[in-house]
mmCIF file of C-alpha atoms in Angstrom:
data_model
loop_
_atom_site.group_PDB
_atom_site.id
_atom_site.type_symbol
_atom_site.label_atom_id
_atom_site.label_comp_id
_atom_site.label_asym_id
_atom_site.label_seq_id
_atom_site.Cartn_x
_atom_site.Cartn_y
_atom_site.Cartn_z
ATOM 1 C CA MET A 30 14.630 1.201 -14.031
ATOM 2 C CA ALA A 31 14.053 0.731 -17.724
ATOM 3 C CA ALA A 32 10.495 0.264 -18.916
ATOM 4 C CA GLY A 33 9.621 -3.362 -19.403
ATOM 5 C CA GLN A 34 12.294 -4.586 -17.016
ATOM 6 C CA ASP A 35 11.275 -7.599 -14.947
ATOM 7 C CA ILE A 36 9.503 -6.873 -11.685
ATOM 8 C CA THR A 37 9.141 -9.688 -9.173
ATOM 9 C CA ILE A 38 6.719 -9.260 -6.275
ATOM 10 C CA LEU A 39 6.857 -11.665 -3.369
ATOM 11 C CA ALA A 40 5.389 -11.845 0.119
ATOM 12 C CA ALA A 41 7.885 -10.835 2.797
ATOM 13 C CA ASP A 42 8.167 -10.268 6.520
ATOM 14 C CA ALA A 43 7.266 -6.626 7.192
ATOM 15 C CA ALA A 44 9.684 -6.685 10.139
ATOM 16 C CA GLY A 45 12.589 -7.924 7.984
ATOM 17 C CA PRO A 46 15.558 -5.745 6.974
ATOM 18 C CA ASP A 47 14.533 -5.282 3.317
ATOM 19 C CA ALA A 48 11.018 -4.299 4.322
ATOM 20 C CA GLN A 49 12.368 -1.878 6.922
ATOM 21 C CA LEU A 50 14.602 -0.191 4.328
ATOM 22 C CA LEU A 51 11.589 0.387 2.062
ATOM 23 C CA LEU A 52 9.310 1.453 4.922
ATOM 24 C CA ASP A 53 11.947 3.933 6.120
ATOM 25 C CA ALA A 54 12.247 5.378 2.599
ATOM 26 C CA LEU A 55 8.439 5.666 2.408
ATOM 27 C CA SER A 56 8.252 7.338 5.803
ATOM 28 C CA ASP A 57 10.950 9.848 4.780
ATOM 29 C CA ALA A 58 9.120 10.641 1.523
ATOM 30 C CA LEU A 59 5.763 11.073 3.293
ATOM 31 C CA LEU A 60 7.334 13.299 5.934
ATOM 32 C CA ARG A 61 8.613 15.580 3.148
ATOM 33 C CA ILE A 62 5.218 15.629 1.349
ATOM 34 C CA ASN A 63 2.786 15.626 4.266
ATOM 35 C CA GLY A 64 4.707 16.554 7.395
ATOM 36 C CA ASP A 65 3.741 13.109 8.789
ATOM 37 C CA SER A 66 5.581 9.827 8.153
ATOM 38 C CA GLY A 67 2.410 7.733 8.479
ATOM 39 C CA ARG A 68 4.278 5.244 10.677
ATOM 40 C CA SER A 69 1.588 5.312 13.368
ATOM 41 C CA SER A 70 -0.933 3.855 10.893
ATOM 42 C CA PHE A 71 0.938 0.610 10.267
ATOM 43 C CA ASP A 72 1.848 -2.077 12.777
ATOM 44 C CA VAL A 73 4.211 -4.725 11.387
ATOM 45 C CA GLU A 74 2.977 -7.114 14.079
ATOM 46 C CA ALA A 75 -0.559 -7.021 12.658
ATOM 47 C CA ALA A 76 -0.022 -10.037 10.411
ATOM 48 C CA THR A 77 -3.205 -11.792 9.331
ATOM 49 C CA PRO A 78 -4.003 -14.881 7.252
ATOM 50 C CA ARG A 79 -6.054 -12.605 4.949
ATOM 51 C CA GLY A 80 -3.300 -10.130 4.247
ATOM 52 C CA GLY A 81 0.375 -9.742 3.673
ATOM 53 C CA PHE A 82 3.351 -7.528 3.019
ATOM 54 C CA TYR A 83 4.805 -7.561 -0.477
ATOM 55 C CA ILE A 84 8.170 -6.433 -1.846
ATOM 56 C CA ALA A 85 8.915 -5.641 -5.484
ATOM 57 C CA ARG A 86 12.409 -6.238 -6.884
ATOM 58 C CA ASP A 87 14.006 -5.894 -10.283
ATOM 59 C CA GLY A 88 15.792 -8.685 -12.158
ATOM 60 C CA ALA A 89 19.016 -7.956 -10.240
ATOM 61 C CA GLY A 90 17.229 -8.227 -6.902
ATOM 62 C CA GLU A 91 17.261 -4.489 -6.172
ATOM 63 C CA LEU A 92 14.453 -3.278 -3.925
ATOM 64 C CA LEU A 93 11.859 -1.300 -5.899
ATOM 65 C CA GLY A 94 8.848 -0.920 -3.630
ATOM 66 C CA CYS A 95 6.388 -2.412 -1.186
ATOM 67 C CA ALA A 96 2.737 -2.608 -0.199
ATOM 68 C CA ALA A 97 0.685 -4.183 2.574
ATOM 69 C CA LEU A 98 -2.796 -5.714 2.617
ATOM 70 C CA ARG A 99 -5.015 -6.333 5.631
ATOM 71 C CA PRO A 100 -8.719 -6.667 6.435
ATOM 72 C CA LEU A 101 -10.468 -3.364 7.078
ATOM 73 C CA GLY A 102 -12.232 -3.743 10.394
ATOM 74 C CA GLU A 103 -13.063 -7.277 11.476
ATOM 75 C CA PRO A 104 -10.898 -10.263 10.362
ATOM 76 C CA ASP A 105 -13.785 -11.602 8.213
ATOM 77 C CA SER A 106 -14.427 -8.231 6.522
ATOM 78 C CA THR A 107 -15.229 -8.217 2.800
ATOM 79 C CA THR A 108 -13.223 -4.983 2.455
ATOM 80 C CA ALA A 109 -9.432 -4.977 2.504
ATOM 81 C CA GLU A 110 -7.167 -2.038 3.274
ATOM 82 C CA LEU A 111 -4.076 -1.150 1.266
ATOM 83 C CA LYS A 112 -1.281 0.193 3.486
ATOM 84 C CA ARG A 113 2.293 1.439 3.062
ATOM 85 C CA MET A 114 2.283 1.473 -0.739
ATOM 86 C CA TYR A 115 5.650 2.728 -1.996
ATOM 87 C CA ALA A 116 7.608 2.700 -5.240
ATOM 88 C CA ARG A 117 11.156 4.040 -5.304
ATOM 89 C CA PRO A 118 11.547 7.233 -7.361
ATOM 90 C CA GLY A 119 12.387 6.460 -10.990
ATOM 91 C CA SER A 120 11.063 2.899 -10.793
ATOM 92 C CA ASN A 121 8.542 3.207 -13.628
ATOM 93 C CA GLY A 122 5.695 0.721 -13.547
ATOM 94 C CA VAL A 123 6.408 -0.527 -10.042
ATOM 95 C CA GLY A 124 3.450 1.207 -8.391
ATOM 96 C CA ALA A 125 1.027 -0.178 -10.975
ATOM 97 C CA ALA A 126 2.546 -3.673 -10.663
ATOM 98 C CA LEU A 127 2.315 -3.594 -6.860
ATOM 99 C CA LEU A 128 -1.251 -2.322 -6.950
ATOM 100 C CA ALA A 129 -2.306 -5.050 -9.406
ATOM 101 C CA HIS A 130 -0.589 -7.668 -7.225
ATOM 102 C CA VAL A 131 -2.317 -6.477 -4.043
ATOM 103 C CA GLU A 132 -5.689 -6.369 -5.832
ATOM 104 C CA ALA A 133 -5.157 -9.960 -7.025
ATOM 105 C CA GLN A 134 -4.196 -11.074 -3.504
ATOM 106 C CA ALA A 135 -7.264 -9.307 -2.096
ATOM 107 C CA ARG A 136 -9.523 -11.165 -4.557
ATOM 108 C CA ARG A 137 -7.802 -14.459 -3.666
ATOM 109 C CA HIS A 138 -8.542 -13.797 0.024
ATOM 110 C CA GLY A 139 -12.225 -13.198 -0.744
ATOM 111 C CA TYR A 140 -12.377 -9.431 -0.438
ATOM 112 C CA ARG A 141 -14.906 -7.593 -2.598
ATOM 113 C CA ALA A 142 -13.387 -4.117 -2.241
ATOM 114 C CA LEU A 143 -10.034 -2.499 -1.544
ATOM 115 C CA HIS A 144 -9.856 0.796 0.366
ATOM 116 C CA LEU A 145 -6.990 3.103 1.301
ATOM 117 C CA SER A 146 -6.323 6.472 2.819
ATOM 118 C CA THR A 147 -3.762 8.964 1.629
ATOM 119 C CA ARG A 148 -3.080 12.588 2.378
ATOM 120 C CA VAL A 149 -4.808 15.203 0.237
ATOM 121 C CA ALA A 150 -1.388 16.924 0.023
ATOM 122 C CA ASN A 151 0.018 13.846 -1.740
ATOM 123 C CA ALA A 152 -1.446 14.877 -5.109
ATOM 124 C CA ARG A 153 0.715 12.370 -6.986
ATOM 125 C CA ALA A 154 -0.729 9.452 -4.995
ATOM 126 C CA VAL A 155 -4.306 10.750 -5.313
ATOM 127 C CA ALA A 156 -3.881 11.004 -9.114
ATOM 128 C CA PHE A 157 -2.246 7.537 -9.291
ATOM 129 C CA TYR A 158 -5.148 5.864 -7.490
ATOM 130 C CA ALA A 159 -7.760 7.750 -9.548
ATOM 131 C CA LYS A 160 -6.027 6.557 -12.731
ATOM 132 C CA HIS A 161 -6.369 2.984 -11.434
ATOM 133 C CA GLY A 162 -10.100 3.217 -10.742
ATOM 134 C CA TYR A 163 -10.174 4.362 -7.117
ATOM 135 C CA ALA A 164 -12.889 6.832 -6.106
ATOM 136 C CA PRO A 165 -13.789 8.556 -2.831
ATOM 137 C CA VAL A 166 -15.409 6.333 -0.170
ATOM 138 C CA ILE A 167 -16.780 7.040 3.299
ATOM 139 C CA ALA A 168 -13.982 7.540 5.809
ATOM 140 C CA TRP A 169 -13.425 4.995 8.590
ATOM 141 C CA GLY A 170 -11.704 4.898 11.950
ATOM 142 C CA LYS A 171 -9.205 7.642 12.600
ATOM 143 C CA TYR A 172 -9.831 9.133 9.126
ATOM 144 C CA VAL A 173 -13.403 10.218 9.999
ATOM 145 C CA GLY A 174 -13.370 14.004 10.059
ATOM 146 C CA ALA A 175 -9.655 14.152 9.148
ATOM 147 C CA ALA A 176 -9.603 16.921 6.554
ATOM 148 C CA GLN A 177 -5.977 16.172 5.636
ATOM 149 C CA SER A 178 -6.880 12.632 4.500
ATOM 150 C CA THR A 179 -8.814 11.308 1.542
ATOM 151 C CA CYS A 180 -10.272 7.800 1.625
ATOM 152 C CA LEU A 181 -10.459 5.998 -1.698
ATOM 153 C CA GLY A 182 -11.795 2.619 -2.733
ATOM 154 C CA LYS A 183 -12.423 0.253 -5.600
ATOM 155 C CA SER A 184 -14.743 -2.722 -6.033
ATOM 156 C CA LEU A 185 -12.900 -5.908 -6.900
#
């Protein structure tokens, strides 16, 4: 994708065919990087009024990437969790656009922070989030004591 090309990001059904294509591509990429697809950490049925699943497309409608937002912990939590963030290889600017979109949605839903977990082995993702203001936070849930994971967060 050429720099500056239009990127449209819209809410979508995480169980829909376009979402599944992107989630499958993400799972394949993570399996190559980490040895784990990450599929067990995301339930497409876990829709919530304070979250969503978002798909990025170019001007021609081609799928570029996706990301999901949900409350971290209780439904009324002030911290949101970013899940299943993915930008197709070569789609410059898509990751940053998706991240900005999810952050804006999180603010709109009343969250004060956005947290995520990624694998330490995924150095590209760790560097991407650091560049966008994410810093280490205390691990939660299944990530507590998981040396292969790093938990990152940002105040909104």
